[in-house]
XYZ file of C-alpha atoms in Angstrom:
629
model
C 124.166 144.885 190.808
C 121.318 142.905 191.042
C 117.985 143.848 190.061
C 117.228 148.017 189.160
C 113.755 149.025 189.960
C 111.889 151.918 190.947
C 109.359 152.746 193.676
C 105.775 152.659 193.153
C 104.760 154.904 195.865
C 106.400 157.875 194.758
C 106.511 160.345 192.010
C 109.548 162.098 192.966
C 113.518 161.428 192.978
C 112.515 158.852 195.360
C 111.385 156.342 192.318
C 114.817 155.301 191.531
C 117.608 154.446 193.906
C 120.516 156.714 194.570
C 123.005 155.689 192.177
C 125.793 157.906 193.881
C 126.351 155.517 196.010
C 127.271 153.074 193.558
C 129.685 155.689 191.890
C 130.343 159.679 193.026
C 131.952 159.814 190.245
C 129.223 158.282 188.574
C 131.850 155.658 186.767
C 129.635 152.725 186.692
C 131.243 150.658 183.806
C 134.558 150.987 186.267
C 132.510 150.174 189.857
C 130.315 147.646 188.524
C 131.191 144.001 186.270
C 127.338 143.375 185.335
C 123.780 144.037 185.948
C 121.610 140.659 186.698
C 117.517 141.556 185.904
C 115.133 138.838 188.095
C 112.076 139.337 186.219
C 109.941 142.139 184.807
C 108.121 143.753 187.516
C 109.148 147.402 187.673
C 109.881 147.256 191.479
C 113.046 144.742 189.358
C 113.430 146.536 186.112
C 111.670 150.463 185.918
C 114.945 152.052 186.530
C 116.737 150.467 184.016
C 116.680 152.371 180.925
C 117.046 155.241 182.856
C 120.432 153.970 184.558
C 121.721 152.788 181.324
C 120.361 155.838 178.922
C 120.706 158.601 181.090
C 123.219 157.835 183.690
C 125.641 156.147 181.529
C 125.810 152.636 182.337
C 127.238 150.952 179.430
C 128.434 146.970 181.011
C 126.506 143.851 180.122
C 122.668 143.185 181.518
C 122.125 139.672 182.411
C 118.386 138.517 182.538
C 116.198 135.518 181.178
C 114.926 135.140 177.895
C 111.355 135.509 178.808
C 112.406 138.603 180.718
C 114.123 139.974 178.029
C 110.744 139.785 175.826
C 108.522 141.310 178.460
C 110.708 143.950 180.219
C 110.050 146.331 177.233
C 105.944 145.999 177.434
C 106.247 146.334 180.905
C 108.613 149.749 180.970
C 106.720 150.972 177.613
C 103.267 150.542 179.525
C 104.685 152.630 182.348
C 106.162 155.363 180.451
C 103.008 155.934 178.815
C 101.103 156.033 181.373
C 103.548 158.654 183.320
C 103.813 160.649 180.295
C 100.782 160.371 177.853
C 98.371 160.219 180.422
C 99.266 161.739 183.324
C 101.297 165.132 181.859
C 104.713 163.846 183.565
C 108.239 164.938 182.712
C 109.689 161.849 180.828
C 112.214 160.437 182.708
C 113.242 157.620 179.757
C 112.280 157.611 175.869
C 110.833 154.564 173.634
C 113.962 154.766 172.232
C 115.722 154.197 175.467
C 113.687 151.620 175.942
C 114.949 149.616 172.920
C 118.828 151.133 173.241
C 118.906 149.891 176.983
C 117.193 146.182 175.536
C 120.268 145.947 173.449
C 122.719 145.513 176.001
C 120.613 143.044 177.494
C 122.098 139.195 177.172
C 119.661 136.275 177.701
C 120.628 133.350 179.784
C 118.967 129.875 180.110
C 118.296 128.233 183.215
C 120.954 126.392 184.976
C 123.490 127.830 182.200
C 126.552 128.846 184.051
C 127.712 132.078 182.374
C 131.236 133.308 183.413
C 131.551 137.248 183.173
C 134.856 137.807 183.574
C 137.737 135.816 185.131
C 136.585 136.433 188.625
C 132.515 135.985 188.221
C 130.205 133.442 187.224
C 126.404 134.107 187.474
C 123.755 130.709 187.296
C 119.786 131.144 186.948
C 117.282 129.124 188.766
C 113.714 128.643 188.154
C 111.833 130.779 191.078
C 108.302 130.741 190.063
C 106.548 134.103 191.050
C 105.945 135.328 187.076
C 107.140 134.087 183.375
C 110.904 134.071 183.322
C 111.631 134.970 186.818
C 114.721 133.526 188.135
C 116.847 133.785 190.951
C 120.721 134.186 190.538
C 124.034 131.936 192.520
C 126.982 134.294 191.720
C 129.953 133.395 192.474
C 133.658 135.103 193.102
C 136.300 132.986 193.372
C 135.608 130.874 196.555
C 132.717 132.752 197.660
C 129.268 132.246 196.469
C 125.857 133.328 197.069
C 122.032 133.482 196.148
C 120.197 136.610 195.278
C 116.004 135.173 195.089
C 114.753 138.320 193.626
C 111.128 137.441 194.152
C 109.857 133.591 194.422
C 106.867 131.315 195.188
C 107.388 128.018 196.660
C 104.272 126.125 195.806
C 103.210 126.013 192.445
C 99.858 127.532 190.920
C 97.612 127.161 187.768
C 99.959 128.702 185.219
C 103.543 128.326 186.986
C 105.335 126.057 188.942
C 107.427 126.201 192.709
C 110.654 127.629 192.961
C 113.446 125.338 191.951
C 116.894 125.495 192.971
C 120.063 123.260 193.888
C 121.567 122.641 197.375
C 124.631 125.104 196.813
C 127.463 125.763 199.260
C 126.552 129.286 199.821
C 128.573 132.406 202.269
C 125.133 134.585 201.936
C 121.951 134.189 200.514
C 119.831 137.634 200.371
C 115.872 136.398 200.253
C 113.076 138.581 199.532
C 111.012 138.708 202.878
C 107.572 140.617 201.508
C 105.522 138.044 203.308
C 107.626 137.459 206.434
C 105.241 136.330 209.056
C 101.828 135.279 207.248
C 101.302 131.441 206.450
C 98.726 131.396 204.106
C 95.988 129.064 204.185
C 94.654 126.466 201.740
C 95.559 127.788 197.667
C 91.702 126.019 196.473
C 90.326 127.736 200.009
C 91.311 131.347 198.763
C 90.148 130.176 195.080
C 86.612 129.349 196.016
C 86.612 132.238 198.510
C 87.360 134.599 195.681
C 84.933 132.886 192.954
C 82.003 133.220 195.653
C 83.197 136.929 196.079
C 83.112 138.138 192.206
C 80.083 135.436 191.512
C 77.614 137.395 194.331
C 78.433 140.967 193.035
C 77.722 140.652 189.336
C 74.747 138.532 190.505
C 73.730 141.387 191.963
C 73.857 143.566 189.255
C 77.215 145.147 190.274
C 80.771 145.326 188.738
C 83.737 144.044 189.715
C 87.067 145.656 189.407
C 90.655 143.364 189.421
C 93.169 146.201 189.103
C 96.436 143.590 188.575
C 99.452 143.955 186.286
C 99.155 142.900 183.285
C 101.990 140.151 183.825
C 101.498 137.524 186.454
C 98.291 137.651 188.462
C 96.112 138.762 185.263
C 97.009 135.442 183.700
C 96.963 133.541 187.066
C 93.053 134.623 187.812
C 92.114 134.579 183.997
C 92.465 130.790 183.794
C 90.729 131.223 187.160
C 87.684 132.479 185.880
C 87.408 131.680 182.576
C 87.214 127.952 183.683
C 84.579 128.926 186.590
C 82.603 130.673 184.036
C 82.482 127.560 181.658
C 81.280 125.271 184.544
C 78.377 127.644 185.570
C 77.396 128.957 182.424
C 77.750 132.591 183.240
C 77.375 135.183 180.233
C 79.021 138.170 181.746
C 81.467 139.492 180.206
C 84.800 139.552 181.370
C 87.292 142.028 179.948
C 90.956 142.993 179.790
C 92.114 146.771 179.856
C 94.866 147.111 177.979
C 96.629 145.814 174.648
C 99.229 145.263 176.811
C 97.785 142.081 178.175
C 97.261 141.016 174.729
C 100.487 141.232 173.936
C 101.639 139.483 176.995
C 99.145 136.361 176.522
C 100.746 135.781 173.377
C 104.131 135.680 174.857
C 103.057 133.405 177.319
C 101.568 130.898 174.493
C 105.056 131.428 172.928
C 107.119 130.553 175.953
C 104.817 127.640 177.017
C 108.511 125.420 178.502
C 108.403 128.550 181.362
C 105.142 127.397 182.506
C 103.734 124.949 184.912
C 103.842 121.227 184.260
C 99.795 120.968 184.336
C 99.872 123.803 181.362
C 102.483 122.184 179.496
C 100.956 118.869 179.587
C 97.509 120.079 178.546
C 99.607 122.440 175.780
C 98.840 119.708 172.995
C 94.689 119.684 172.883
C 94.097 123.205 174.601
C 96.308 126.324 175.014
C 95.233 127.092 178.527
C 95.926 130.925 177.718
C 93.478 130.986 174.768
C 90.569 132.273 177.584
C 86.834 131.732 175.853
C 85.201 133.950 177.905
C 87.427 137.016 178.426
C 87.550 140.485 175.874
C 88.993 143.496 175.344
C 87.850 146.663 176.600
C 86.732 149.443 174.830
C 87.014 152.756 177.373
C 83.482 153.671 176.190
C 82.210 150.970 178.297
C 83.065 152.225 182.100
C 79.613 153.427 182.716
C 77.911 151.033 180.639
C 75.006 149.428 182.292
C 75.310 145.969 183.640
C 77.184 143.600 185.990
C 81.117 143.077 184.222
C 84.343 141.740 185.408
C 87.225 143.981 184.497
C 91.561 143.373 184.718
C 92.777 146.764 184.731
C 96.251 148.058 185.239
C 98.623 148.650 187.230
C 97.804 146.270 190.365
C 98.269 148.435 193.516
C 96.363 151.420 191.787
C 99.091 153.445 191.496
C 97.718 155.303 188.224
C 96.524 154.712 185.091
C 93.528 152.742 184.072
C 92.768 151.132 187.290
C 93.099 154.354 189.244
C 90.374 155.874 186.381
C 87.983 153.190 186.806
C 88.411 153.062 190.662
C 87.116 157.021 190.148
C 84.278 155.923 188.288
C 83.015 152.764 190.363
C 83.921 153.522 193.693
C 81.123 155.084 194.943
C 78.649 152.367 193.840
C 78.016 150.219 196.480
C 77.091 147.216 194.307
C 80.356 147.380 192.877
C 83.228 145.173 194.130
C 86.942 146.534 194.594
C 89.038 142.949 194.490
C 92.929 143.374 195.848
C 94.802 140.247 194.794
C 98.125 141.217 195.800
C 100.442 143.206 197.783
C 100.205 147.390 197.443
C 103.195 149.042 198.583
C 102.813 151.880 201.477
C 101.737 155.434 199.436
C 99.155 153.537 196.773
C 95.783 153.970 196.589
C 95.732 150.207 196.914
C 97.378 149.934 200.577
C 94.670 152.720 201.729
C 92.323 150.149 201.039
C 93.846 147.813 202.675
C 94.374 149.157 205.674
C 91.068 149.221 206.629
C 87.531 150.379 205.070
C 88.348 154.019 204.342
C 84.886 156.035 203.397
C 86.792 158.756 201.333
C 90.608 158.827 200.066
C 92.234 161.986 199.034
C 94.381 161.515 195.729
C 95.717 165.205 195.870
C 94.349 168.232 197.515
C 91.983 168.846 194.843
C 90.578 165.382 194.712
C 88.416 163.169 196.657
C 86.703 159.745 196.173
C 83.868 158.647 198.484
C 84.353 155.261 198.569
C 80.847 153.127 199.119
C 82.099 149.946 197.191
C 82.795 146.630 199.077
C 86.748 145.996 198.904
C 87.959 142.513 199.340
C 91.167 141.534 200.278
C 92.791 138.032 199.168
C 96.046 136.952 198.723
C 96.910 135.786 195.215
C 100.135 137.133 195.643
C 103.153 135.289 194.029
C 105.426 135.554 196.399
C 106.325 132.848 198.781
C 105.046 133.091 202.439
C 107.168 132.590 205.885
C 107.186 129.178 205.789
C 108.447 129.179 202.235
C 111.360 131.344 202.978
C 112.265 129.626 206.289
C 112.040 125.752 204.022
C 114.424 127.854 201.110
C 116.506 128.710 203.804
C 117.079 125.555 205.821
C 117.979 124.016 202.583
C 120.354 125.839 201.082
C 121.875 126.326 204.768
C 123.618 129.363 203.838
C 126.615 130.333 206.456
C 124.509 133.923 206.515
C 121.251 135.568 205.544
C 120.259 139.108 204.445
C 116.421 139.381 204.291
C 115.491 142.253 201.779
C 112.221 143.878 199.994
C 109.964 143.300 203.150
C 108.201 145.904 205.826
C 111.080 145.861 208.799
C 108.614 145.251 212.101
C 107.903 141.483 210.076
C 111.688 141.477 209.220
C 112.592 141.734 212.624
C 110.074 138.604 213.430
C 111.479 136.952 210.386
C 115.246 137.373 211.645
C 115.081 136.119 215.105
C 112.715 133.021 213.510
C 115.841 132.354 211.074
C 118.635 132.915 214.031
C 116.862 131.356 216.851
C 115.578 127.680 214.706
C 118.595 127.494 212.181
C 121.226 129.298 213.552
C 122.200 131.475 211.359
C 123.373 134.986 211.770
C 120.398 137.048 209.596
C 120.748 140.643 208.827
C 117.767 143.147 207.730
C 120.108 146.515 206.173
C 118.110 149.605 205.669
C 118.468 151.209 202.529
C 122.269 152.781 201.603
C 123.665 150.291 204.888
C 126.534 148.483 204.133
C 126.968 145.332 205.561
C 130.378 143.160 205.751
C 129.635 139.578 205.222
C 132.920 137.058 206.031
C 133.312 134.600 203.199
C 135.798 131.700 202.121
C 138.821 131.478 200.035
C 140.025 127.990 199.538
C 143.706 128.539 198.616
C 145.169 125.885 195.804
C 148.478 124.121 196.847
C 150.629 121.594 195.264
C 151.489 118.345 197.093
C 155.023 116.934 197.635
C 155.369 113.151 196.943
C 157.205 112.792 200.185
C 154.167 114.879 201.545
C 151.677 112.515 199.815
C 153.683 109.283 200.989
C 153.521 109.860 204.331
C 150.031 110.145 203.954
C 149.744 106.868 202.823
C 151.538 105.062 205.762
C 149.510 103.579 208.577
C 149.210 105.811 211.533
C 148.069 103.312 214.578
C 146.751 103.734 217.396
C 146.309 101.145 220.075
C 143.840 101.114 222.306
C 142.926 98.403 225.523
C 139.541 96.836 225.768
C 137.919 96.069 229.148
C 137.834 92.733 229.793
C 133.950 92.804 230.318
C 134.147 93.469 226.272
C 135.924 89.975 225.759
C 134.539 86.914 225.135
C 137.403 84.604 224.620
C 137.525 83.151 228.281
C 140.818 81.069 227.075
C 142.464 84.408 226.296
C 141.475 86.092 229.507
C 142.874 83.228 231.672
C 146.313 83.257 230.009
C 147.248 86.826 228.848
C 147.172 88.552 232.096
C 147.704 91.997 229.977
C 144.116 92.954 228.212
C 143.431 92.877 224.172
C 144.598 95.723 221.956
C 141.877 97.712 219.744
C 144.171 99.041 216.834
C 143.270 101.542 214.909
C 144.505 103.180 211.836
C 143.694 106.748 212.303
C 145.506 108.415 209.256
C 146.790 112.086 209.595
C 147.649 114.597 206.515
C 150.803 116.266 208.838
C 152.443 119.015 206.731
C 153.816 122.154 205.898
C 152.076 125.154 203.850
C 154.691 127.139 202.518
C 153.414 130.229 200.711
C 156.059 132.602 198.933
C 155.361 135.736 197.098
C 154.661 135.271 193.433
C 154.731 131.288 194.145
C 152.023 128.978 194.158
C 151.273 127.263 197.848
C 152.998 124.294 198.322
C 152.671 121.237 200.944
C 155.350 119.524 201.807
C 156.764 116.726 204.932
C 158.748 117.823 207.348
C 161.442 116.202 205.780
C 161.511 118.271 202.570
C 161.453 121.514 204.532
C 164.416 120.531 206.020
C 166.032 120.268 202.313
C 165.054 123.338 201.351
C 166.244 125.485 204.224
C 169.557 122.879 204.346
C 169.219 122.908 207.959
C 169.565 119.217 209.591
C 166.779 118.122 212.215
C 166.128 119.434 215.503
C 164.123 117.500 218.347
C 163.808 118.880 221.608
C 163.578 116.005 223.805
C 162.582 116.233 227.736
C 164.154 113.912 230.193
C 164.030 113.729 233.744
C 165.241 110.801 236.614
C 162.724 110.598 239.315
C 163.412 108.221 242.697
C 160.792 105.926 243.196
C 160.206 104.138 246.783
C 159.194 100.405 246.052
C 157.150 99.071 249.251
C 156.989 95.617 248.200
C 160.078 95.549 246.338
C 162.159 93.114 248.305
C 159.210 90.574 248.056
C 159.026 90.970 244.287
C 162.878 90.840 244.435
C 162.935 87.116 246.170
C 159.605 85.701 243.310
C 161.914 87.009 240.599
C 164.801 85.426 241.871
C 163.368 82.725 241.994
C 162.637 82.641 238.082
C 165.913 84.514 237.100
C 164.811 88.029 236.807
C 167.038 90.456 237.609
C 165.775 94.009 239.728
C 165.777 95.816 237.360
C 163.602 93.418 235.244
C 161.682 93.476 238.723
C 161.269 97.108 239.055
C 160.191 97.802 235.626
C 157.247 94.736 235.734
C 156.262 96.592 239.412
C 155.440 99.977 237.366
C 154.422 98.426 234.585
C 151.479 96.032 236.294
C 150.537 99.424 238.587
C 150.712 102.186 235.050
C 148.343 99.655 233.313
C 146.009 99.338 236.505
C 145.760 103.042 236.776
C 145.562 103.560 232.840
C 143.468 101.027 231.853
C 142.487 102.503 228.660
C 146.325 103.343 227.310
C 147.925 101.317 225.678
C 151.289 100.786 227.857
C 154.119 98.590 226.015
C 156.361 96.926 227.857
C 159.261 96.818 225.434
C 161.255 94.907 227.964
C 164.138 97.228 228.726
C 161.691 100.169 229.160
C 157.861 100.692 228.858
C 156.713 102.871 226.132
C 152.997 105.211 225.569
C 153.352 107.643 222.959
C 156.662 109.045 222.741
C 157.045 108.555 226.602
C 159.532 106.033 227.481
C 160.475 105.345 230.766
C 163.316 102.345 232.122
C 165.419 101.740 235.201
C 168.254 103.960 235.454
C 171.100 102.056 236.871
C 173.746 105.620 236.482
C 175.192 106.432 240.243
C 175.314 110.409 238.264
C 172.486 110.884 236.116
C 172.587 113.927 235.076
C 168.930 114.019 235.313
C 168.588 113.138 238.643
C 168.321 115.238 242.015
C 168.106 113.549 245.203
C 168.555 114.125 248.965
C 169.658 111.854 251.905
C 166.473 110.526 252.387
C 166.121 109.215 248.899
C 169.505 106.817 249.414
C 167.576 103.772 251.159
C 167.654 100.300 249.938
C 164.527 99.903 248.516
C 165.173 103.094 246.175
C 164.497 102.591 242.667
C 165.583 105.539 240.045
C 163.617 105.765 236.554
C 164.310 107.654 233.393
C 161.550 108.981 231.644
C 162.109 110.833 228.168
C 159.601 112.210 226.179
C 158.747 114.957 223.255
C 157.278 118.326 223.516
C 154.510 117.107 221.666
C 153.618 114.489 224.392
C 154.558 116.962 227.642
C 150.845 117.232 228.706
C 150.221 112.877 228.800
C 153.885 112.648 230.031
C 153.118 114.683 233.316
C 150.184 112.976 233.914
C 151.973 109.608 234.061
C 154.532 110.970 237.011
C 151.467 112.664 238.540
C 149.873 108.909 238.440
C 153.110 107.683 239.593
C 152.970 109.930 242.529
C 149.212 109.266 243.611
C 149.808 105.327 243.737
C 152.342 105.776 245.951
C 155.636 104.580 243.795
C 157.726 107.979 244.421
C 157.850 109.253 247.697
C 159.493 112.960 246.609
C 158.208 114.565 243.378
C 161.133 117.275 242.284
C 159.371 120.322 241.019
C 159.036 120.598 237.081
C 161.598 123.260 237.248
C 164.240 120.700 237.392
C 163.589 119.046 233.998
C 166.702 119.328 232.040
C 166.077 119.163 227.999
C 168.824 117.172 225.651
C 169.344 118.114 221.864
C-alpha cells in the first residue's frame, strides 16, 4: 500500500480511506506485504497510526529516514490540534503515535530493499519536502513507479526530483498541478517580497498560514535574506514549537538538502534565520506591522484559522496563500475568488476586508514537469492520481495524444487492471546454442547501376551477390509441469519424443511451351549443350530477369531460391504431372519444381511469374499438387 493519509477537508469518516476495501475481513497483515510512507505530509501519513493502532495492521512500514524523524511532529501537531484545541473525539493516542513509529523501517536512497521473495521496493530522491521520495517496486518481472508528491526544478532549500531511466509496466504520478506551467521561480519571488514588503510598510500584518514542514523553511530563507539586504526591523515570527523542532532536523539532515545549502553548510547554516522568532499568542493584537508562519497551510484549523479570525477584517492586513488548499478549507474559499464573508459553521462568520494574495510556492511539480518525468521513464502505462479530475482529463489526453501511452485517471475505490510482463527463465541446449552459432546467409543481387567494376560487368553476364549473414535463434520452448523451461533444436526434440523426422515436401510437374526453343536448341548444339541444359539456361536467364532482386542459383542440373528447386523432368510418367493433348507438341518442355511448406507462398509466386512471361501455356489448378513424405 503506498502512502496512508487522511483528508483535510473533512472532519468526518471521510478523513481516512475506507480500509474495507483493502480487507472485509479486515486481515491486513494477510492482504497486504508492506506499507511504503512518501514523506510526511498528512495527506501521505495522518492515517497511519490509526490503521496500524486501531485497525490492526501489524506488517512492516517502509519510509525514509528523514521521514521517519518528522512523521511523528507532524501527526503529534495534528492530534493536538483536533483534540486539545478543538474538543474532538481522539481518533489516535501519543502513544500510538510512538507504537505505530516502531514498526516503521528506514531506507536510504537508491538502497534496494527486498521484502519478501516476490518484492523489492527502491527510493528515489523527489524533491517536494525533507526526505520525500518516490518508490520503483517491483514483482517479479513487473515493475513500477509510485511519485508520491515531487518537484522537478530545484529551489532554495531542496533540489529537483531525481530518478533512473527504469523499465517500467505503470508509473502512477501525482497530477495536483496538471495543466498550469508556472512562470519564472525569481519572478514569483520578487512578486511575493514586493507583496509582504508594501503591507507592513503600511502599517499592516501579514499572515503566511504554511505547514510547518516544507514551505515554512522554503520562504524563511526567503525572507530572512530579503530582510538582511534592506535592513528591515520587523519582526518576523514562527507559530509553533513545532517549527522549531523541525529547523533543527533540517540542520541535522543537511545531505537531504539542496546542493547550494550543502555547499554553503561549512561557513553558514542557511536554516539558522537572523531575523525570524517565536511567537508568543499574547501578541495577535499587538500593535504594529509583523510577519507571521502559522499552521496548518490551507487553514484548515488551528493557529492559522485563529489568527485568520483575528486579522481578517483589517484591511491593512495581508492574507498570503503559498500553496495549494484542498476543496472544503477555509484556504480554497479564498482562493476562489475575493469572498467578503465566509461562514465556518452556522454560528460563525468572518467578514473578510483583508487583501488575499495568491502565489504559487507550491512544491509540487507543474504539467510540464510531469509530462518531462513521464517521457523519460516511458512507462508502457500511466495512472495519474491526487489531482482535481476536469485537469486530469486535460492531463490524460496531453500524455496519450504526444507520447502514446494509454493514461488512466481511477476515481476513488476503482479498480483498474494494468497488463504487465513476465519474462520466463529457460535453459539452453548446446545443440540449441550451436546452431545459433552457424552462419545463416542470405544472398542478395545488386543492380548493376550499384557496380563499379566495368571489367566484371562485361564478363559475368549474371549480377554480383550481396551476402549477408542474418543469424536466427530457431527453437523449441518446451515447458513441463514442475520443470524448468527449456530450449532446445529441432533435432533434440526429436530425441526426446524418439520419433524420426518428418518433412512435408510439395512437388508438382508443370508443361512449359518454349517459343524460341528450337533456336536455343541449334546455339547449344553448336557448343555441346544438351536440351535439357538448354531448357534450364532459357528459365533460368527469364526467372533472373523477372526477379532481379533474388538470388536464383543455377546449380546446373536444377536452379535453386530458397528451398525451391526446380530442373527438367525428362520422366514420360511423372507422377506429378497432368497434361492434355494439347500439351504433347514438340517444343514442350516439362519442369519439376519441389519445395517446403515453409517456402509455399515464394514458390507460387515463381510459377505465377512463370506463367505471366509466357513459358507455360496451361497452369493446372493448385488442387493438383501432390505432397511426398
Amino acid at each position: 500500500m503506498f502512502d496512508c493519509g487522511m483528508h483535510m477537508g473533512y472532519d468526518d469518516h471521510r478523513r481516512y480511506p475506507d480500509f474495507s476495501l483493502i480487507s472485509k475481513s479486515r486481515d491486513f497483515d494477510h492482504s497486504l506485504h508492506c506499507v511504503i510512507i512518501t514523506h510526511f505530509h498528512l495527506d501521505h501519513v495522518g492515517a497511519l497510526p490509526y490503521f496500524t493502532e486501531v485497525c490492526g495492521y501489524n506488517g512492516p512500514i517502509y519510509m525514509t529516514y528523514p521521514t521517519k524523524a518528522l512523521a511523528p511532529l507532524m501527526l503529534e501537531d495534528f492530534r493536538k490540534v483536533l483534540v486539545d484545541r478543538r474538543g474532538e473525539e481522539e481518533q489516535f493516542t501519543s502513544l500510538h503515535i510512538s507504537q505505530c513509529m516502531e514498526k516503521v523501517i528506514a531506507v536510504d536512497l537508491k538502497q534496494t530493499v527486498q521484502v519478501d521473495d516476490d518484492l523489492q521496493i527502491r527510493a528515489y530522491y523527489a524533491g517536494h519536502v525533507l526526505g520525500a521520495a518516490m518508490f520503483y517496486a517491483k514483482v517479479g518481472d513487473s515493475a513500477m513507479v509510485y511519485t508520491g508528491d515531487y518537484n522537478m526544478t530545484p529551489d532554495r532549500h531542496l533540489g529537483a526530483a531525481q530518478i533512473d531511466r527504469l523499465e517500467l509496466d505503470l508509473l502512477i504520478t501525482e497530477s495536483t498541478y496538471a495543466t498550469t506551467i508556472r512562470d519564472s521561480k525569481y519572478a514569483r519571488e520578487r512578486e511575493f517580497l514586493k507583496a509582504v514588503h508594501e503591507c507592513v510598510a503600511g502599517g499592516g500584518k501579514v499572515l503566511i498560514p504554511t505547514f510547518a514542514l516544507g514551505r515554512a523553511q522554503e520562504l524563511c530563507i526567503l525572507l530572512d535574506d530579503y530582510w538582511e539586504r534592506m535592513n528591515l526591523k520587523v519582526p518576523i515570527y514562527f507559530s509553533a514549537g513545532l517549527t522549531i523542532q523541525a529547523n533543527m532536523y533540517y540542520k541535522i539532515l543537511i545531505s537531504w538538502t539542496s546542493q547550494k545549502v550543502k555547499e554553503t553548510y561549512a561557513t553558514r547554516n542557511a536554516f539558522d534565520f537572523k531575523h525570524v522568532h517565536n511567537f508568543d499568542r499574547s501578541l495577535i493584537n499587538a500593535p504594529g506591522p509583523c510577519v507571521l508562519f502559522a499552521t496548518p497551510g490551507m487553514i484548515s484549523g488551528g493557529f492559522s484559522l485563529e489568527v485568520f479570525k483575528q486579522w481578517a477584517p483589517c484591511e491593512m492586513n495581508l492574507i498570503t496563500l503559498p500553496g495549494y488548499c484542498v476543496a472544503g478549507t477555509v484556504g480554497h474559499k479564498l482562493m476562489s475568488g475575493k469572498p467578503t464573508k465566509i461562514n465556518l459553521d452556522k454560528d460563525t462568520q468572518i467578514d473578510v476586508r483583508c487583501q488575499i494574495h495568491q502565489l504559487s510556492f507550491s512544491p509540487h511539480t507543474d504539467s510540464k514537469g510531469i509530462m518531462d518525468l513521464t517521457k523519460f521513464l516511458s512507462p508502457r502505462n500511466v495512472i495519474l492520481v491526487h489531482g482535481e479530475k476536469p485537469k486530469m482529463v486535460s492531463l490524460k489526453e496531453r500524455i496519450q495524444s504526444e507520447l502514446r501511452i494509454p493514461c488512466y485517471l481511477p476515481a476513488n475505490c476503482d479498480t483498474v487492471h494494468i497488463p504487465s510482463t513476465i519474462y520466463v527463465k529457460a535453459h539452453a541446449s548446446n545443440t540449441f546454442i550451436r546452431s545459433c552459432l552457424n552462419p545463416n546467409f542470405r544472398f542478395l543481387k545488386r543492380s548493376k547501376e550499384d557496380n563499379s567494376d566495368q571489367v566484371l560487368r562485361n564478363t559475368n553476364p549474371t549480377a554480383p551477390l550481396q551476402v549477408n549473414d542474418e543469424r536466427v535463434a530457431e527453437g523449441i520452448l518446451i515447458m513441463e509441469k514442475g520443470k524448468k523451461a527449456r530450449v532446445v533444436h529441432q533435432d533434440d526434440l526429436l530425441l526426446m519424443l524418439r520419433q524420426k523426422k518428418h518433412d512435408v515436401q510439395f512437388a508438382y510437374c508443370c508443361a512449359a511451351q518454349l517459343d524460341n526453343l528450337e533456336e536455343t536448341r541449334n546455339r547449344d548444339d553448336a557448343l555441346g549443350l544438351s536440351d535439357k541444359c538448354s531448357s534450364l539456361q532459357l528459365l533460368f536467364k527469364e526467372l533472373s530477369n523477372y526477379f532481379s532482386g533474388v538470388n536464383i542459383q543455377d546449380l546446373g542440373e536444377h536452379l535453386q531460391v530458397e528451398s525451391f528447386h526446380v530442373s527438367v523432368c525428362v520422366k514420360d510418367n511423372c507422377p506429378y504431372r497432368i497434361i492434355d493433348d494439347s500439351q504433347k507438341e514438340a517444343a514442350t518442355v516439362y519442369f519439376c519444381c519441389s519445395w517446403s511448406a515453409a517456402d509455399e507462398k515464394l514458390a507460387w509466386e515463381i510459377i505465377s511469374a512463370m506463367e505471366r512471361f509466357s513459358l507455360i501455356d496451361n497452369l493446372p489448378c493448385r488442387n493438383s499438387i501432390s505432397r511426398t513424405n
